[in-house]
Amino acid sequence: MEENKFDYKQLIGFALIALIGVFWLNSVKPTPEEEAAKAEAEKAKTEQVATDSTGTTTPKTSGQEVTTLDLTDSTKVVKPKSNTGAFGFNEGKVSIDGVTTIENDLISLKISNKGGQIVEALVKGKKDNGKVEKLETYDAKPVYLVKDGNASFGLNLTTSENRVINTKDLAFEPTYTETDGVKVLSMKLKVAADKYLEYRYELKDDYMMDFTVRSQGLNGFINASQPVNLEWKLKSFRHAKSVTYENRYTDLHYEYEDGKDSYLGQMTDEEKPKGVTWLGYKQHFFTSILLTDTPFRRADITSENIVDSEMAEKDVKFLKNFSSTIPLELKGGELNYAMDMYHGPTDYDTLSAYDRNLDEIVPLGWGIFGWINRYFLIPLFGLLGAFLPAGIAIIVMTILVRLLLSPITYKSYLSQAKMKVIRPEIAEINEKYKDDAMKKQQETMKLYGKAGVSPMAGCIPALMQIPVFYALFMFFPSAFELRQKSFLWAEDLSSYDTIYKFPEGFSIPLYGDHISLFPILASIAIFFYMRMTTGQQMSSMQQPKQDGMPDMSKMMKYMMYFSPLMMLFFFNNYASGLSLYYFVSNLITIGIMLVIKKYIIDEDKIHAQIEINKKKPKKQNRFQKKMQTMMEQAEAQKKAKGK
C-alpha cells in the first residue's frame, strides 16, 4: 500500500511540472495571429516617422520613403556617403531638418543644419532714444530679409575624390553656447570626428554678427587644384507700399580696391570687382551685408531686376535677384576667413558707427551734395527729431534752411529790381540801334557797367541754392527716421500719402493708381512762386527778340506751367516727407519775397543809386577791357567791310 501511494504522488508532480511548462511556452511565444498583428503595427509605425540617433522626429511627407539607419551596420553607413564622399560623415547622425535660433532685441536668426546657413533673418526693431522700436512692413507684417527659401549660402568645392559638392545641401552639426549675453553657434560639416568645415556665428547686442569660415584637418580632403567658391544669393522682398519707389532704391553695393565703392543699379547688370572687402544687398531701408577682414581676390556679382513696368504697383512679392560668386583661397589646404554679417536698417548713423565705409550704402549724393547731407542736414534733422514729431521736425528744418538761404534770395531779387529800373534805358538803346546788333550789344554792356548792374547777378544766387535742393532731394528718400512716422493724413512719411485710390486695375501712366495730396499742395505753391519770380525776370529782361535767338520770355512762361505739372506727376509716388518739404519751402520763399518787395527794396532808391554809379568813373578789369577791345575791333572790321 505504501509503494502504491508513493507512485501516485510522483505522477501528480510530473503532471504539474508539465502543465506549468505548457503555460510558460504559450505566454512567451506569440500565436501566428499575434505575430501578424505585431508586424503590421511595426510597419505602420515605420511609415509614420523616422527617428535618428539625435532623437529628432521628422514627419514623413506624402509619397516619401523613410528608412531607419542602423549605425551598427557598416554597409548602411557607407551608402549615404556615396554622393558626398567623406563629407557625408554627418549624414544619419545629424537631423538635416534641425534649426537653431540665435537672437537679441534687434534681430532674430534661424540657422539650419542643412547647409549651416541662415534660413530666416528677422529685423525685430531699432533702438530709438534707448528704447527698441518695433519694425514692420507697409502692411503691418514682420520685416524678414531671409525667409521661405529666398536666400542661399554655401561653398562649392571639389573633393579629393573629384566629387563636386555644395555645402548648402549637406548636414552640419550644431553646437550652441551662451556666455555673458554672447550667443555662439558652431556649425560643423565633418569628414571625421576631429576634421571638419566650420561656420561660426557669434551674436551680441547688435545687428552686426561675427562670422567665421574655417576648416580643420581638411588638407587632403579638398582638391586644391579646383576652385572653392562661396556662393551667396538673395531674392529681395518687397517691404514698402510703392513698388516703383522701393525698387529704385534697391541695389547691390560693394567696396573694392582699398576703399573704393560702387553699386549695380536699376537694370540687370553684372561686375567682377577685385579686392572686395564687403558686399551689401540693399532692400531700400534694410540691408544684408557680408564683410571680410581678408579681402576677396575677386567677386562675380549680379543684380537682376524682376519688376517690369506693368508690375509696378501690383501685389508683387520680390523686387530683385542678387547673387555673388567669390573664389576663396586655400592656405596649406585649409580655409580661414574672419568675416562679419549684418542684417539690419539702412540707417546712416547705424552704418557709419561701424567705421567700415558702410554709410556709402545710403545714397546721399556725391561731392558737395553728400557733404551737405552728412555734416548739416542729417545732424540737424537728428537734433530736431530727438524732441519733435517727424512731420513737425521737417517743417522746422525747412524754415531754418530757408532763413539760411534768405540772403541769397534777397540778392537775386535785388538784381531783378535793378534790371527793372534800367529797363527804359535798355529799350532806348534797342530802338536806337535796332539795325546794328553789334553796337546795341556794346551800348547795353556800357550801361550795365556804368549802372553797376549784372544780368547774371540774378542767376548766380539761384545756382548757389541748387546744391542744397539736390542734397534735400537725396536726403528724404534715404532718411530711415521717416519710416513708419505719420503726419496729418500721411500714414508714413517715407512713402506716398493717399487721399483717393483709383478703382482696381485703373492707373494713370506716369502718375499711378492713387492721388496724393502733398504733391498737389507742393505743385500749387511752386506755381505761385514761379509766377512771382518768372514775371519779375520777364519784366526786367524784356527785349525785342533777335533773329536766330529763342524767345526767352516764351520759354520762361512755358516753364512756369510745366514745372508744377512735372512735379505733380513725379512726386505722386515719392516720399510724402519730400513733398511736405517742398510745399512748406515754397510757401516760406513766397513770404520772404513779399517782405523784400514791400518793406526792404525801394525802387526809387535803387534808381537814385544807379544814377550815382553812372557818374562815377568805372574802372574796368582786364577781362572787361579785352571784351571791349574785341567788340571795337569787330565794329571797325564791319565798317571797313561795308565801305
XYZ file of C-alpha atoms in Angstrom:
643
model
C 0.000 0.000 0.000
C 2.840 2.377 0.826
C 4.529 1.733 -2.527
C 1.341 2.450 -4.479
C 0.813 5.686 -2.589
C 4.335 6.885 -3.468
C 3.772 6.261 -7.151
C 0.568 8.293 -7.124
C 2.221 11.448 -5.695
C 5.113 11.233 -8.147
C 2.719 11.061 -11.042
C 0.863 14.145 -9.811
C 4.164 16.080 -9.527
C 5.201 15.297 -13.083
C 1.780 16.393 -14.326
C 2.036 19.776 -12.555
C 5.518 20.400 -13.967
C 4.337 19.606 -17.475
C 1.317 21.885 -17.099
C 3.474 24.797 -15.889
C 5.830 24.333 -18.887
C 2.979 24.455 -21.347
C 1.644 27.706 -19.843
C 5.124 29.272 -19.896
C 5.743 28.375 -23.546
C 2.369 29.798 -24.578
C 2.995 33.081 -22.740
C 6.445 33.636 -24.370
C 5.807 32.543 -27.941
C 3.090 34.611 -29.709
C 0.433 32.906 -31.717
C 0.556 33.291 -35.534
C -2.256 35.826 -35.287
C -0.302 37.858 -32.718
C 2.841 37.750 -34.854
C 0.948 39.088 -37.896
C -0.651 41.893 -35.858
C 2.717 42.892 -34.404
C 4.357 43.031 -37.861
C 1.550 45.205 -39.168
C 1.923 47.622 -36.249
C 5.679 47.915 -36.754
C 5.170 48.623 -40.455
C 2.658 51.403 -39.736
C 4.984 52.939 -37.161
C 7.875 52.988 -39.662
C 5.715 54.736 -42.252
C 4.657 57.481 -39.806
C 8.030 58.656 -38.504
C 11.746 58.160 -38.904
C 13.794 58.652 -35.741
C 17.537 59.295 -35.921
C 20.212 58.899 -33.306
C 19.825 62.500 -32.073
C 16.248 61.851 -31.004
C 14.799 64.271 -33.572
C 11.483 63.155 -35.010
C 10.715 64.235 -38.553
C 7.184 63.948 -40.017
C 7.028 61.892 -43.202
C 5.830 63.740 -46.240
C 3.378 62.143 -48.625
C 4.976 59.820 -51.153
C 8.403 59.878 -49.457
C 10.049 56.614 -48.405
C 11.661 56.836 -44.975
C 14.015 54.229 -43.562
C 15.747 53.951 -40.233
C 19.530 53.905 -40.427
C 21.257 51.200 -38.411
C 24.574 52.777 -37.441
C 25.918 49.377 -36.355
C 25.678 48.113 -39.921
C 28.695 49.482 -41.837
C 27.126 48.722 -45.215
C 24.250 51.057 -44.375
C 26.531 53.811 -43.088
C 28.550 53.854 -46.295
C 25.504 54.138 -48.546
C 24.554 57.795 -47.685
C 28.166 58.845 -48.340
C 28.134 57.568 -51.889
C 27.426 61.035 -53.373
C 29.388 63.182 -50.962
C 32.332 61.010 -50.048
C 33.927 61.812 -46.716
C 31.748 64.952 -46.409
C 28.774 62.691 -45.732
C 30.114 61.854 -42.264
C 27.234 63.692 -40.533
C 24.527 62.014 -42.581
C 22.416 59.765 -40.438
C 23.891 61.298 -37.291
C 22.529 64.846 -37.568
C 18.962 65.761 -38.435
C 19.216 67.774 -41.637
C 15.918 69.468 -40.797
C 17.092 70.795 -37.441
C 17.077 74.590 -36.892
C 18.790 76.672 -34.204
C 17.653 80.212 -33.314
C 20.004 82.919 -32.088
C 18.548 86.335 -31.360
C 18.685 89.572 -29.412
C 16.330 92.535 -29.079
C 17.163 93.744 -32.598
C 17.314 90.683 -34.843
C 16.367 87.010 -34.849
C 18.275 84.488 -36.974
C 17.397 80.873 -37.670
C 20.299 78.700 -38.839
C 19.517 75.356 -40.412
C 21.532 72.169 -40.045
C 21.106 71.850 -43.804
C 23.996 73.876 -45.134
C 24.690 75.539 -41.778
C 23.148 78.650 -43.340
C 20.702 81.358 -42.252
C 17.234 80.365 -43.429
C 15.379 83.139 -41.624
C 16.531 86.674 -40.776
C 14.020 88.886 -38.974
C 14.739 92.552 -38.181
C 12.769 92.954 -34.957
C 13.398 96.578 -34.028
C 15.596 99.642 -33.927
C 16.918 101.490 -30.920
C 15.423 104.966 -30.564
C 16.343 107.086 -27.521
C 17.338 103.986 -25.577
C 14.181 102.056 -26.443
C 13.724 99.385 -29.109
C 11.071 100.463 -31.579
C 9.266 97.598 -33.297
C 9.661 97.488 -37.081
C 7.013 96.363 -39.551
C 6.408 96.357 -43.303
C 3.903 98.641 -45.035
C 1.124 96.101 -44.371
C 1.995 95.609 -40.678
C 3.916 92.357 -41.149
C 7.320 91.450 -39.644
C 10.374 92.611 -41.592
C 12.020 89.465 -42.958
C 15.154 89.756 -45.062
C 15.525 85.983 -45.365
C 12.597 83.570 -45.284
C 10.931 80.743 -47.201
C 13.980 79.883 -49.288
C 14.595 83.347 -50.791
C 18.326 83.080 -49.933
C 21.122 80.516 -50.047
C 24.703 80.445 -48.781
C 27.276 77.726 -49.331
C 30.682 76.624 -50.581
C 31.002 74.901 -53.915
C 34.101 72.684 -53.912
C 35.660 69.562 -55.386
C 36.704 66.730 -53.082
C 39.914 64.751 -53.383
C 37.735 62.023 -54.931
C 36.732 64.572 -57.647
C 33.176 64.859 -56.381
C 31.697 68.334 -56.834
C 29.577 69.216 -53.810
C 27.816 72.284 -52.426
C 27.772 72.580 -48.675
C 24.321 74.202 -48.684
C 22.868 70.735 -49.252
C 24.818 68.892 -46.526
C 24.175 68.299 -42.837
C 26.072 70.479 -40.331
C 26.302 69.559 -36.672
C 25.195 72.422 -34.369
C 26.758 73.346 -31.032
C 25.206 76.307 -29.178
C 26.673 78.148 -26.195
C 25.852 81.421 -24.456
C 28.193 83.322 -22.155
C 27.586 86.793 -20.711
C 24.933 87.567 -23.315
C 27.106 86.478 -26.260
C 25.433 83.760 -28.323
C 27.771 81.435 -30.180
C 26.635 78.821 -32.683
C 29.175 76.479 -34.234
C 28.033 74.562 -37.332
C 30.398 71.777 -38.362
C 30.436 69.745 -41.559
C 32.587 66.790 -40.558
C 34.678 64.330 -42.507
C 35.816 62.701 -39.239
C 35.255 63.280 -35.548
C 38.020 65.907 -35.374
C 38.161 67.054 -39.017
C 35.585 69.490 -40.322
C 34.494 72.675 -42.077
C 33.067 75.147 -39.560
C 30.734 78.149 -39.779
C 30.899 80.069 -36.514
C 28.209 82.658 -35.693
C 28.743 84.996 -32.732
C 25.908 87.405 -31.919
C 25.989 90.208 -29.351
C 23.506 93.022 -28.734
C 23.884 94.336 -32.271
C 22.851 93.891 -35.902
C 26.429 93.004 -36.803
C 27.464 89.412 -36.148
C 30.922 87.837 -36.194
C 31.026 85.109 -38.820
C 33.969 82.777 -39.401
C 34.526 80.216 -42.134
C 37.387 77.889 -41.273
C 38.461 74.299 -41.645
C 40.423 71.844 -39.531
C 42.146 68.788 -40.936
C 40.670 69.103 -44.439
C 44.057 69.145 -46.148
C 43.835 66.133 -48.434
C 40.043 66.055 -48.471
C 39.665 69.090 -50.798
C 41.056 69.135 -54.327
C 43.224 72.258 -54.138
C 43.636 72.391 -57.922
C 39.940 73.229 -58.309
C 38.306 76.490 -57.118
C 36.465 76.759 -53.826
C 33.643 79.209 -54.463
C 31.483 80.915 -51.891
C 28.014 81.354 -53.403
C 25.597 83.820 -51.802
C 22.186 84.511 -53.338
C 19.216 86.542 -52.182
C 15.876 87.489 -53.707
C 14.834 90.802 -52.129
C 11.420 91.081 -50.505
C 9.053 93.980 -51.007
C 8.657 95.991 -47.780
C 7.172 99.333 -48.907
C 3.828 100.467 -50.294
C 5.170 101.748 -53.608
C 6.890 99.044 -55.661
C 8.397 101.559 -58.094
C 9.771 103.776 -55.337
C 11.266 100.938 -53.291
C 12.730 99.227 -56.342
C 14.502 102.473 -57.288
C 16.470 102.274 -54.017
C 17.040 98.503 -54.047
C 20.506 97.686 -55.375
C 23.775 95.832 -54.798
C 26.649 97.798 -53.222
C 30.257 96.764 -52.787
C 33.639 98.084 -51.664
C 36.772 97.137 -53.564
C 40.436 98.026 -54.099
C 41.230 99.729 -50.797
C 38.143 101.827 -50.114
C 36.521 102.416 -53.500
C 32.784 101.838 -53.548
C 30.243 101.284 -56.280
C 26.907 99.628 -56.949
C 24.791 97.854 -59.533
C 21.745 99.977 -60.310
C 18.246 99.536 -61.645
C 18.780 97.387 -64.722
C 20.080 93.825 -64.778
C 23.835 94.150 -64.525
C 26.974 92.273 -63.506
C 30.509 93.162 -62.461
C 33.746 91.408 -61.478
C 35.459 93.737 -58.991
C 38.789 92.824 -57.425
C 39.965 93.216 -53.850
C 36.400 93.154 -52.456
C 36.067 93.921 -48.736
C 32.262 93.894 -48.424
C 29.100 93.200 -50.395
C 25.705 94.661 -49.498
C 22.291 93.551 -50.758
C 20.240 96.680 -50.088
C 16.437 96.485 -49.944
C 15.844 100.261 -49.648
C 15.508 100.694 -45.873
C 17.084 97.323 -44.966
C 20.366 95.694 -45.949
C 22.175 92.347 -45.738
C 25.963 92.766 -45.792
C 28.863 90.316 -45.870
C 32.201 91.789 -44.741
C 35.643 90.180 -44.703
C 38.870 91.023 -42.900
C 40.814 89.288 -45.688
C 39.799 90.942 -48.989
C 38.317 88.592 -51.537
C 40.592 88.346 -54.555
C 37.592 88.698 -56.849
C 33.807 88.573 -56.789
C 31.427 87.850 -59.667
C 28.313 89.815 -58.735
C 24.946 90.121 -60.452
C 21.831 92.200 -59.866
C 18.712 91.196 -61.788
C 15.625 93.390 -61.885
C 12.492 91.214 -61.770
C 9.898 94.012 -61.659
C 8.809 95.411 -65.016
C 6.703 98.497 -65.704
C 3.490 96.505 -65.960
C 4.041 95.010 -62.499
C 4.976 98.372 -60.990
C 2.153 98.882 -58.497
C 0.696 95.380 -58.384
C 0.875 92.968 -55.499
C 4.412 91.711 -56.148
C 6.475 89.888 -53.543
C 10.050 90.238 -54.823
C 11.966 93.099 -56.442
C 15.478 91.951 -57.402
C 17.700 88.889 -57.579
C 21.184 89.359 -56.102
C 23.966 86.805 -56.438
C 27.694 86.673 -55.708
C 30.281 84.011 -56.512
C 33.512 84.527 -54.574
C 36.625 82.335 -55.021
C 38.190 81.502 -51.638
C 41.880 80.749 -51.252
C 43.221 77.667 -49.503
C 46.323 78.047 -47.365
C 48.007 74.756 -46.604
C 44.872 73.015 -47.825
C 42.752 74.835 -45.216
C 40.250 77.715 -45.181
C 40.348 80.551 -42.672
C 38.251 83.685 -43.274
C 37.232 86.020 -40.442
C 34.103 87.816 -41.611
C 31.037 89.652 -40.367
C 27.364 89.591 -41.295
C 24.914 92.447 -40.998
C 21.141 92.207 -41.221
C 19.526 95.496 -40.286
C 18.355 99.006 -41.215
C 19.898 101.084 -44.000
C 20.357 103.874 -41.488
C 23.221 106.350 -41.872
C 24.036 106.691 -38.155
C 23.885 102.927 -37.572
C 26.083 102.017 -40.544
C 28.619 104.826 -40.104
C 29.198 103.758 -36.473
C 30.980 100.592 -37.685
C 33.715 102.673 -39.361
C 33.830 100.323 -42.353
C 32.655 102.771 -45.035
C 29.199 101.157 -44.891
C 27.469 104.550 -44.877
C 28.164 104.645 -48.632
C 25.213 102.272 -48.982
C 22.966 105.205 -48.037
C 22.536 107.328 -51.214
C 23.355 110.838 -50.005
C 24.788 112.159 -53.279
C 28.343 112.704 -54.461
C 30.743 115.548 -53.711
C 29.267 118.676 -52.166
C 25.759 117.157 -52.059
C 26.953 114.331 -49.819
C 28.855 116.767 -47.584
C 25.754 118.899 -47.064
C 23.802 115.802 -46.057
C 26.482 114.325 -43.792
C 27.550 117.452 -41.964
C 24.414 119.581 -41.971
C 21.059 118.012 -42.856
C 21.444 114.643 -41.078
C 22.745 116.159 -37.795
C 20.106 118.920 -37.957
C 17.211 116.529 -38.525
C 18.568 114.155 -35.881
C 18.637 117.015 -33.364
C 15.105 118.145 -34.206
C 13.747 114.594 -34.365
C 15.005 113.886 -30.858
C 12.248 116.009 -29.318
C 9.802 116.760 -32.163
C 7.455 114.525 -34.190
C 8.864 113.766 -37.641
C 6.385 115.968 -39.545
C 6.992 118.978 -37.292
C 10.751 118.361 -37.497
C 10.541 118.589 -41.310
C 8.667 121.904 -41.108
C 11.132 123.400 -38.587
C 14.099 122.196 -40.654
C 12.548 123.751 -43.768
C 12.130 127.095 -42.011
C 15.745 127.060 -40.829
C 17.046 126.171 -44.303
C 15.001 128.911 -45.975
C 16.133 131.519 -43.431
C 19.716 130.431 -44.030
C 19.253 130.918 -47.778
C 17.270 134.168 -47.457
C 20.343 136.428 -48.124
C 20.761 134.652 -51.463
C 17.064 135.175 -52.186
C 17.488 138.857 -51.354
C 20.476 139.224 -53.697
C 18.572 137.576 -56.517
C 15.505 139.779 -56.044
C 17.651 142.934 -55.746
C 19.348 142.139 -59.054
C 15.974 141.717 -60.738
C 14.809 145.050 -59.286
C 17.888 146.826 -60.674
C 17.279 145.350 -64.107
C 13.687 146.583 -63.910
C 14.823 150.143 -63.086
C 17.172 150.432 -66.111
C 14.707 148.737 -68.455
C 13.570 152.055 -70.056
C 17.173 152.902 -70.938
C 17.707 149.431 -72.420
C 14.574 149.949 -74.511
C 16.021 153.235 -75.820
C 19.256 151.514 -76.813
C 17.325 148.737 -78.550
C 15.297 151.241 -80.527
C 18.271 153.447 -81.376
C 20.450 150.604 -82.637
C 17.797 148.188 -83.820
C 19.592 147.721 -87.141
C 23.051 147.316 -85.614
C 23.201 144.320 -83.291
C 26.896 144.801 -82.512
C 26.516 148.442 -81.497
C 23.405 147.619 -79.492
C 25.334 145.000 -77.557
C 28.218 147.421 -76.904
C 25.960 150.177 -75.593
C 23.991 147.737 -73.415
C 27.195 146.464 -71.832
C 28.349 150.045 -71.211
C 25.047 150.778 -69.475
C 25.411 147.728 -67.279
C 28.943 148.777 -66.376
C 28.020 152.382 -65.522
C 24.958 151.368 -63.507
C 26.778 148.618 -61.629
C 24.257 146.019 -62.800
C 24.997 142.483 -63.955
C 22.411 140.468 -65.892
C 23.914 137.301 -64.384
C 23.570 138.532 -60.810
C 20.062 137.113 -60.559
C 21.124 133.690 -61.861
C 24.153 133.138 -59.658
C 22.224 133.187 -56.328
C 19.735 130.722 -57.794
C 22.586 128.431 -58.848
C 24.052 128.623 -55.341
C 20.842 127.099 -53.942
C 20.942 124.055 -56.217
C 23.383 122.007 -54.037
C 21.073 122.399 -51.029
C 17.972 121.483 -53.029
C 19.639 118.413 -54.530
C 21.003 117.330 -51.131
C 17.479 117.519 -49.707
C 16.183 115.572 -52.696
C 18.629 112.774 -51.776
C 18.096 113.078 -48.019
C 14.365 112.421 -47.712
C 14.187 109.096 -49.611
C 17.131 107.826 -47.517
C 16.055 109.050 -44.064
C 15.225 105.929 -42.046
C 13.876 108.213 -39.316
C 10.845 108.989 -41.516
C 9.869 105.345 -41.898
C 6.535 104.493 -40.213
C 6.202 108.106 -38.975
C 2.805 109.681 -39.628
C 1.794 113.320 -40.053
C -1.705 114.661 -40.667
C -3.253 112.372 -43.313
C 0.080 110.780 -44.305
C 0.438 107.392 -42.613
C 4.131 107.024 -43.490
C 6.361 109.986 -44.371
C 8.815 107.657 -46.107
C 6.112 106.648 -48.610
C 3.385 108.434 -50.575
C 0.237 109.749 -48.902
C -3.136 108.769 -50.327
C -6.402 110.700 -50.291
C -8.038 108.687 -53.061
C -7.402 105.235 -54.505
C -8.486 104.585 -58.084
C -10.676 101.530 -58.775
C -8.901 98.197 -59.003
C -6.998 97.833 -62.282
C -7.125 101.531 -63.188
C -3.903 103.529 -63.300
C -2.744 106.745 -64.987
C 0.577 106.309 -66.839
C 3.489 108.017 -65.024
C 1.087 109.082 -62.276
C -0.100 105.921 -60.566
C -3.227 104.336 -59.146
C -3.856 106.912 -56.414
C -3.958 110.645 -55.669
C -1.509 112.111 -53.151
C -2.357 115.457 -51.566
C 1.084 116.719 -50.546
C 2.395 116.743 -54.169
C -0.728 118.726 -55.196
C -0.092 121.328 -52.494
C 3.606 121.485 -53.395
C 2.765 121.947 -57.094
C 0.353 124.812 -56.334
C 2.963 126.517 -54.158
C 5.704 126.168 -56.777
C 3.347 127.585 -59.449
C 2.784 130.797 -57.483
C 6.471 131.022 -56.611
C 7.482 130.693 -60.290
C 4.786 133.148 -61.290
C 6.346 135.729 -58.986
C 9.954 135.084 -59.972
C 9.334 134.442 -63.668
C 7.130 137.520 -64.005
C 9.794 139.639 -62.357
C 12.520 138.221 -64.600
C 10.466 138.644 -67.783
C 9.671 142.260 -66.940
C 13.319 143.014 -66.161
C 14.669 141.231 -69.244
C 12.049 142.329 -71.743
C 13.875 142.941 -75.008
C 12.977 142.613 -78.694
C 13.574 139.123 -79.979
C 16.752 138.849 -82.013
C 16.881 136.854 -85.223
C 18.087 133.289 -84.741
C 17.709 133.510 -80.930
C 14.983 131.727 -78.914
C 12.253 133.798 -77.336
C 13.276 133.584 -73.663
C 10.071 135.136 -72.389
C 8.001 132.387 -74.005
C 10.305 129.670 -72.702
C 10.063 131.040 -69.153
C 6.292 131.239 -69.474
C 6.117 127.596 -70.536
C 8.355 126.590 -67.630
C 6.021 128.360 -65.220
C 3.318 125.833 -66.111
C 5.444 122.820 -66.977
C 7.461 122.653 -63.726
C 4.473 122.333 -61.351
C 2.859 119.766 -63.635
C 6.076 117.728 -63.786
C 6.366 117.862 -60.017
C 2.757 116.714 -59.616
C 3.411 113.566 -61.662
C 6.919 112.884 -60.426
C 6.224 113.187 -56.703
C 2.920 111.315 -56.613
C 4.772 108.073 -55.793
C 7.609 109.686 -53.831
C 8.044 110.046 -50.083
C 5.393 112.379 -48.701
C 8.064 113.898 -46.443
C 9.813 115.318 -49.526
C 6.568 116.794 -50.898
C 5.860 118.293 -47.465
C 9.286 119.955 -47.511
C 8.790 121.491 -50.986
C 5.307 122.718 -50.072
C 6.493 124.473 -46.904
C 9.694 125.693 -48.575
C 7.863 127.415 -51.439
C 5.348 128.987 -49.051
C 8.184 130.432 -46.960
C 10.044 131.650 -50.069
C 6.910 133.416 -51.325
C 6.539 135.088 -47.932
C 10.197 136.191 -47.885
C 9.921 137.642 -51.390
C 6.764 139.587 -50.482
C 8.513 141.062 -47.430
C 11.563 142.006 -49.524
C 9.395 143.612 -52.189
C 7.146 145.611 -49.852
C 9.410 146.535 -46.963
C 13.069 146.180 -47.977
C 13.599 147.089 -51.631
C 12.795 150.681 -52.669
C 12.950 151.093 -56.449
C 13.321 154.876 -56.184
C 16.416 154.483 -54.017
C 17.786 151.876 -56.411
C 17.282 154.244 -59.352
C 18.991 157.080 -57.484
C 21.933 154.830 -56.650
C 22.237 153.753 -60.279
C 22.399 157.394 -61.373
C 25.172 157.995 -58.864
C 27.022 154.929 -60.157
C 26.801 156.241 -63.720
C 28.610 159.447 -62.782
C 31.426 157.622 -61.045
C 34.419 156.691 -63.202
C 34.151 152.963 -63.786
C 37.443 151.102 -63.720
C 37.410 148.105 -65.994
C 39.157 144.889 -65.135
C 41.358 143.046 -67.600
C 38.544 140.848 -68.900
C 36.206 143.797 -69.451
C 38.943 145.727 -71.271
C 39.657 142.774 -73.508
C 35.977 142.293 -74.296
C 35.558 145.985 -75.137
C 38.646 145.943 -77.382
C 37.364 142.873 -79.205
C 33.955 144.451 -79.745
C 35.522 147.695 -81.005
C 37.723 145.761 -83.423
C 34.731 143.797 -84.662
C 32.820 147.041 -85.182
C 35.756 148.574 -87.120
C 36.034 145.490 -89.336
C 32.323 145.648 -90.048
C 32.554 149.292 -91.129
C 35.605 148.581 -93.304
C 33.816 145.711 -94.965
C 30.780 147.902 -95.582
C 32.954 150.516 -97.366
